[in-house]
Every structure is written in structure tokens, then in C-alpha cells.
Short mmCIF file of C-alpha atoms in Angstrom, two decimals:
data_model
loop_
_atom_site.label_atom_id
_atom_site.label_comp_id
_atom_site.label_asym_id
_atom_site.label_seq_id
_atom_site.Cartn_x
_atom_site.Cartn_y
_atom_site.Cartn_z
CA UNK A 18 -47.13 -73.01 16.51
CA UNK A 19 -50.74 -71.59 18.33
CA UNK A 20 -51.30 -75.19 18.48
CA UNK A 21 -47.44 -75.95 20.55
CA UNK A 22 -48.25 -73.20 22.81
CA UNK A 23 -51.79 -74.07 23.68
CA UNK A 24 -51.03 -77.70 24.22
CA UNK A 25 -47.82 -77.06 26.87
CA UNK A 26 -50.61 -74.94 28.53
CA UNK A 27 -53.34 -77.11 29.06
CA UNK A 28 -50.49 -79.73 30.20
CA UNK A 29 -48.94 -77.46 32.96
CA UNK A 30 -53.08 -77.04 33.74
CA UNK A 31 -53.80 -80.19 33.95
CA UNK A 32 -50.27 -81.27 36.32
CA UNK A 33 -51.52 -78.01 38.29
CA UNK A 34 -54.87 -79.30 39.24
CA UNK A 35 -53.79 -81.86 40.20
CA UNK A 36 -51.40 -81.10 42.74
CA UNK A 37 -53.63 -78.71 43.76
CA UNK A 38 -56.88 -81.45 44.54
CA UNK A 39 -53.82 -83.13 45.92
CA UNK A 40 -52.86 -79.90 48.41
CA UNK A 41 -56.92 -78.97 49.35
CA UNK A 42 -57.38 -83.12 49.66
CA UNK A 43 -54.52 -82.89 52.43
CA UNK A 44 -55.62 -80.33 54.29
CA UNK A 45 -57.82 -80.82 57.37
CA UNK A 46 -59.56 -77.59 59.03
CA UNK A 47 -61.61 -75.04 56.98
CA UNK A 48 -59.02 -72.41 57.48
CA UNK A 49 -56.11 -74.70 55.90
CA UNK A 50 -58.44 -76.26 52.89
CA UNK A 51 -59.75 -72.05 51.88
CA UNK A 52 -55.58 -71.62 52.11
CA UNK A 53 -55.03 -74.22 49.69
CA UNK A 54 -57.64 -73.12 47.10
CA UNK A 55 -56.84 -69.25 47.53
CA UNK A 56 -53.03 -70.58 47.28
CA UNK A 57 -53.98 -72.41 43.93
CA UNK A 58 -56.22 -69.71 42.29
CA UNK A 59 -53.81 -66.66 42.47
CA UNK A 60 -51.46 -69.11 39.94
CA UNK A 61 -54.36 -70.39 37.74
CA UNK A 62 -54.90 -66.43 37.07
CA UNK A 63 -51.53 -65.43 36.01
CA UNK A 64 -51.71 -68.38 34.38
CA UNK A 65 -54.96 -67.66 32.08
CA UNK A 66 -53.66 -64.10 31.96
CA UNK A 67 -50.22 -65.40 29.78
CA UNK A 68 -52.07 -67.70 28.05
CA UNK A 69 -54.45 -65.15 26.38
CA UNK A 70 -51.20 -62.95 25.32
CA UNK A 71 -49.46 -65.49 24.32
CA UNK A 72 -52.78 -66.02 22.10
CA UNK A 73 -53.25 -62.29 20.94
CA UNK A 74 -49.71 -61.80 20.15
CA UNK A 75 -49.46 -65.18 18.07
CA UNK A 76 -52.46 -64.14 15.91
CA UNK A 77 -50.77 -60.97 15.52
CA UNK A 78 -48.38 -61.96 13.88
CA UNK A 79 -49.40 -65.03 12.02
CA UNK A 80 -52.71 -62.89 10.78
CA UNK A 81 -55.28 -64.12 12.38
CA UNK A 82 -55.97 -60.58 14.05
CA UNK A 83 -56.18 -57.77 12.01
CA UNK A 84 -52.72 -55.53 11.31
CA UNK A 85 -52.74 -52.21 12.94
CA UNK A 86 -53.41 -49.03 10.86
CA UNK A 87 -50.69 -46.43 10.70
CA UNK A 88 -51.78 -43.59 10.65
CA UNK A 89 -50.91 -41.19 8.03
CA UNK A 90 -48.55 -38.80 9.49
CA UNK A 91 -49.69 -35.51 7.64
CA UNK A 92 -46.58 -34.00 5.74
CA UNK A 93 -45.14 -30.37 6.81
CA UNK A 94 -47.08 -27.24 4.66
CA UNK A 95 -44.47 -25.61 2.38
CA UNK A 96 -42.86 -21.78 4.26
CA UNK A 97 -43.54 -19.52 1.22
CA UNK A 98 -40.83 -18.08 -0.18
CA UNK A 99 -39.32 -14.76 0.80
CA UNK A 100 -40.31 -11.76 -1.21
CA UNK A 101 -37.77 -10.45 -3.00
CA UNK A 102 -37.49 -6.80 -1.99
CA UNK A 103 -37.39 -4.04 -4.88
CA UNK A 104 -33.91 -2.03 -5.76
CA UNK A 105 -33.90 2.02 -4.85
CA UNK A 106 -34.34 3.94 -7.99
CA UNK A 107 -31.43 6.30 -8.87
CA UNK A 108 -31.60 9.45 -7.91
CA UNK A 109 -30.82 11.64 -10.48
CA UNK A 110 -27.71 13.16 -11.16
CA UNK A 111 -27.84 17.08 -11.17
CA UNK A 112 -27.91 19.24 -14.25
CA UNK A 113 -24.91 21.19 -14.70
CA UNK A 114 -25.61 24.94 -14.40
CA UNK A 115 -24.42 26.46 -17.60
CA UNK A 116 -21.00 28.64 -17.07
CA UNK A 117 -21.40 32.18 -17.97
CA UNK A 118 -20.56 34.30 -21.63
CA UNK A 119 -18.65 36.74 -20.95
CA UNK A 120 -19.89 39.92 -22.58
CA UNK A 121 -17.16 41.32 -24.72
CA UNK A 122 -16.70 44.94 -22.27
CA UNK A 123 -16.34 41.81 -19.58
CA UNK A 124 -14.00 39.87 -21.50
CA UNK A 125 -11.55 42.95 -21.65
CA UNK A 126 -12.08 43.29 -18.71
CA UNK A 127 -11.24 40.36 -16.89
CA UNK A 128 -8.41 40.04 -19.80
CA UNK A 129 -6.75 42.91 -18.57
CA UNK A 130 -7.46 42.29 -14.82
CA UNK A 131 -5.54 39.00 -15.61
CA UNK A 132 -2.09 40.79 -17.09
CA UNK A 133 -2.21 42.69 -13.98
CA UNK A 134 -2.13 40.23 -12.29
CA UNK A 135 0.40 38.81 -14.39
CA UNK A 136 2.34 41.80 -14.40
CA UNK A 137 2.50 41.74 -10.74
CA UNK A 138 3.31 38.23 -10.22
CA UNK A 139 6.45 38.32 -12.36
CA UNK A 140 8.47 41.93 -10.61
CA UNK A 141 7.39 39.55 -7.49
CA UNK A 142 8.81 36.86 -7.96
CA UNK A 143 11.72 37.67 -10.42
CA UNK A 144 13.53 41.09 -8.85
CA UNK A 145 15.91 43.26 -11.02
CA UNK A 146 19.10 43.34 -11.00
CA UNK A 147 22.56 45.30 -11.32
CA UNK A 148 24.13 44.27 -15.25
CA UNK A 149 27.61 45.24 -13.69
CA UNK A 150 27.06 42.26 -10.82
CA UNK A 151 25.45 39.40 -13.63
CA UNK A 152 28.25 40.63 -16.04
CA UNK A 153 30.73 40.20 -13.78
CA UNK A 154 29.78 36.89 -12.23
CA UNK A 155 27.33 34.46 -14.64
CA UNK A 156 27.71 30.91 -12.23
CA UNK A 157 27.04 32.93 -8.96
CA UNK A 158 23.39 33.73 -10.88
CA UNK A 159 23.06 30.56 -12.40
CA UNK A 160 19.32 28.65 -11.50
CA UNK A 161 18.36 32.31 -10.76
CA UNK A 162 15.61 34.42 -11.29
CA UNK A 163 15.97 38.01 -12.13
CA UNK A 164 14.74 40.61 -14.64
CA UNK A 165 16.82 42.46 -17.22
CA UNK A 166 15.58 44.49 -20.08
CA UNK A 167 17.26 45.79 -23.47
CA UNK A 168 17.31 46.16 -27.15
CA UNK A 169 17.70 43.51 -29.63
CA UNK A 170 21.20 43.65 -31.68
CA UNK A 171 20.45 39.77 -33.27
CA UNK A 172 17.58 37.43 -33.66
CA UNK A 173 17.57 34.39 -35.32
CA UNK A 174 15.03 31.00 -34.67
CA UNK A 175 15.87 27.72 -34.36
CA UNK A 176 14.90 24.25 -34.65
CA UNK A 177 15.55 20.29 -34.70
CA UNK A 178 18.76 19.58 -33.28
CA UNK A 179 21.01 22.63 -31.57
CA UNK A 180 24.20 22.61 -30.55
CA UNK A 181 24.13 18.19 -29.91
CA UNK A 182 20.46 19.29 -28.32
CA UNK A 183 16.81 18.22 -30.17
CA UNK A 184 14.63 21.03 -29.01
CA UNK A 185 11.01 20.31 -28.29
CA UNK A 186 9.81 23.07 -30.91
CA UNK A 187 10.90 26.14 -31.82
CA UNK A 188 13.81 27.83 -29.64
CA UNK A 189 14.70 31.76 -30.45
CA UNK A 190 18.18 32.94 -29.62
CA UNK A 191 18.61 37.04 -29.13
CA UNK A 192 21.64 39.20 -27.74
CA UNK A 193 20.50 42.58 -26.12
CA UNK A 194 22.49 45.86 -25.60
CA UNK A 195 21.82 46.47 -21.67
CA UNK A 196 22.68 49.96 -20.63
CA UNK A 197 24.79 50.44 -16.86
CA UNK A 198 23.08 52.22 -14.40
CA UNK A 199 23.92 55.76 -15.03
CA UNK A 200 25.81 55.93 -17.67
CA UNK A 201 24.59 56.74 -21.77
CA UNK A 202 24.22 54.34 -24.53
CA UNK A 203 27.18 53.06 -24.80
CA UNK A 204 28.00 52.24 -21.66
CA UNK A 205 25.99 48.53 -22.00
CA UNK A 206 26.56 44.88 -21.69
CA UNK A 207 25.60 41.79 -24.26
CA UNK A 208 23.47 39.61 -22.57
CA UNK A 209 22.36 36.26 -24.99
CA UNK A 210 19.19 34.64 -24.62
CA UNK A 211 17.60 31.95 -24.76
CA UNK A 212 13.48 31.10 -24.99
CA UNK A 213 11.82 28.06 -25.30
CA UNK A 214 9.37 29.48 -28.52
CA UNK A 215 8.66 32.36 -30.95
CA UNK A 216 8.74 36.12 -30.58
CA UNK A 217 6.09 37.07 -33.92
CA UNK A 218 6.41 40.62 -33.31
CA UNK A 219 10.40 40.67 -32.39
CA UNK A 220 13.32 42.07 -34.76
CA UNK A 221 16.11 43.45 -34.50
CA UNK A 222 15.89 46.88 -32.47
CA UNK A 223 12.51 46.24 -30.79
CA UNK A 224 12.72 46.44 -26.81
CA UNK A 225 12.43 43.53 -24.51
CA UNK A 226 12.27 42.92 -21.01
CA UNK A 227 13.34 39.15 -19.67
CA UNK A 228 12.02 37.48 -16.70
CA UNK A 229 14.23 34.36 -16.49
CA UNK A 230 16.85 32.30 -15.19
CA UNK A 231 19.89 31.99 -14.94
CA UNK A 232 22.16 29.50 -17.20
CA UNK A 233 25.92 30.61 -16.51
CA UNK A 234 27.85 31.67 -20.12
CA UNK A 235 27.55 31.60 -23.67
CA UNK A 236 30.86 30.80 -25.41
CA UNK A 237 31.64 31.08 -29.42
CA UNK A 238 33.17 33.73 -32.31
CA UNK A 239 31.91 36.27 -33.75
CA UNK A 240 31.30 37.15 -36.74
CA UNK A 241 34.32 38.55 -37.13
CA UNK A 242 36.33 35.64 -35.91
CA UNK A 243 36.62 37.10 -32.31
CA UNK A 244 36.04 34.90 -28.94
CA UNK A 245 33.43 36.23 -27.45
CA UNK A 246 31.51 35.39 -23.31
CA UNK A 247 28.51 36.38 -22.12
CA UNK A 248 26.04 35.57 -19.63
CA UNK A 249 23.61 33.13 -20.62
CA UNK A 250 19.47 33.96 -19.70
CA UNK A 251 16.98 31.44 -19.92
CA UNK A 252 14.14 33.73 -21.21
CA UNK A 253 11.02 32.77 -19.88
CA UNK A 254 8.56 35.37 -19.94
CA UNK A 255 9.20 38.21 -22.40
CA UNK A 256 7.57 41.56 -23.10
CA UNK A 257 8.14 43.62 -25.90
CA UNK A 258 7.97 46.76 -27.52
CA UNK A 259 9.07 47.97 -31.59
CA UNK A 260 11.04 51.12 -31.61
#
């Protein structure tokens, strides 16, 4: 390939020199001759430069001129990984403060104070009523708080199914005599009490104070076969004393 290029360049140069010589000989004056010479030198220089460039590039392509060695690009320096941040140390929980153990005297005083506070609350929450009003219209007092006191004349404790209902534990039923205001011991009315729980120290002739809620009436027969109709109270708190 290089030889063919060089042969073409040489043929072109020979032809150009021939034409250049003809041009110089055709000039008659000095100025014309000088210009003809200069006009021939300019394309001659260009052709020589072109030929050198072709030879250089061709030499690189076929291995005549040593190939250029690529300058290696330095690899990137690895970025160090982030150092883990240490986790926070848990703050120890507060040590529970032990509760104060009451001395016997303090325990007794506290118990008495609680009983007194309970008694005051009961007196406020469960008002006293006239027993004659309750006997006359027991339905008027249904689901209303009230309190009354009297003497037990009949008491029993039952568990399981009572009157078609399953009790949640033992239930105490009792009847008490409540004296009429201003009357004697024989001026009294019978009241039925139903209490969810046991009354271990309450018997016939025990004196009780009942804090409860009106629950309608209790109807049935007594031991002699006679019909009875008594106001029914659902007892919630009961105080008692033996006579």
C-alpha cells in the first residue's frame, strides 16, 4: 500500500515539475520568471507535507512506527466505610420504693378511719325512709337507694337455682320487722331482704341495718298457707348486732 502511494506521488511530482519548467521558460521578464518560480514552490511544499503525513500515518497502521503505549489511568482510591455509631447504653430503671409496713397501732387507726369513711358515705348515699311509704307503694322505690333497720325473724341461706335463676354463689334471704314511727313493738311491718353473700353472725332476733335498693315486692305463702305480699329490698351493705 505504501509503495503504491509513493509511486503516485512521484508521478505527480514529475508531471508538476514538467509543467513548472514550461511555465518558467514561457516568462520573458525577471519579474514573471520570479513569480513562476514562487508559484511552483508553494504547491511543492504542500505536496511534500502531505506525503510525509501519509507515510507517518501509514507506518503507524502497518507497524513500521512503534505503536503508542497508552498511559494507564490510576484506579480510584476506595472510600473507607463508615465506622458504626455505638448504640446508646440503656438507662437502668428506677428501683421500686418499698411500701411502708404499718405498725399494729397504725393499722388499727387506718382501719377505723376507713370504716368511719364508709359509714359516712353510706349514710349520704342511702337515705332513710318512712316504712309506711315503702309498704304503701313498693314499686315507687324500685331501683332507688334506701336504708332501714329492724329485727330478723326469718333467715336462710341458699345456693344454686333459686326461683329459676342460677345464683353466683350463696344468697341470704331474710325477713325483718321494722317498727312504725312513733309506734310500740307491735306496730311494725315485715320486709323481705335478699343479699348476695353470707351473713355468718346474723340469726333470728339479730338487729340489722340494711343499705340497699328497692326491688319491687315478694309474693308467696307463709307456713300457715296464707298469702303474703312484702316489699323486697336488694341489700348491698348490712350492719348487724346481736340482742
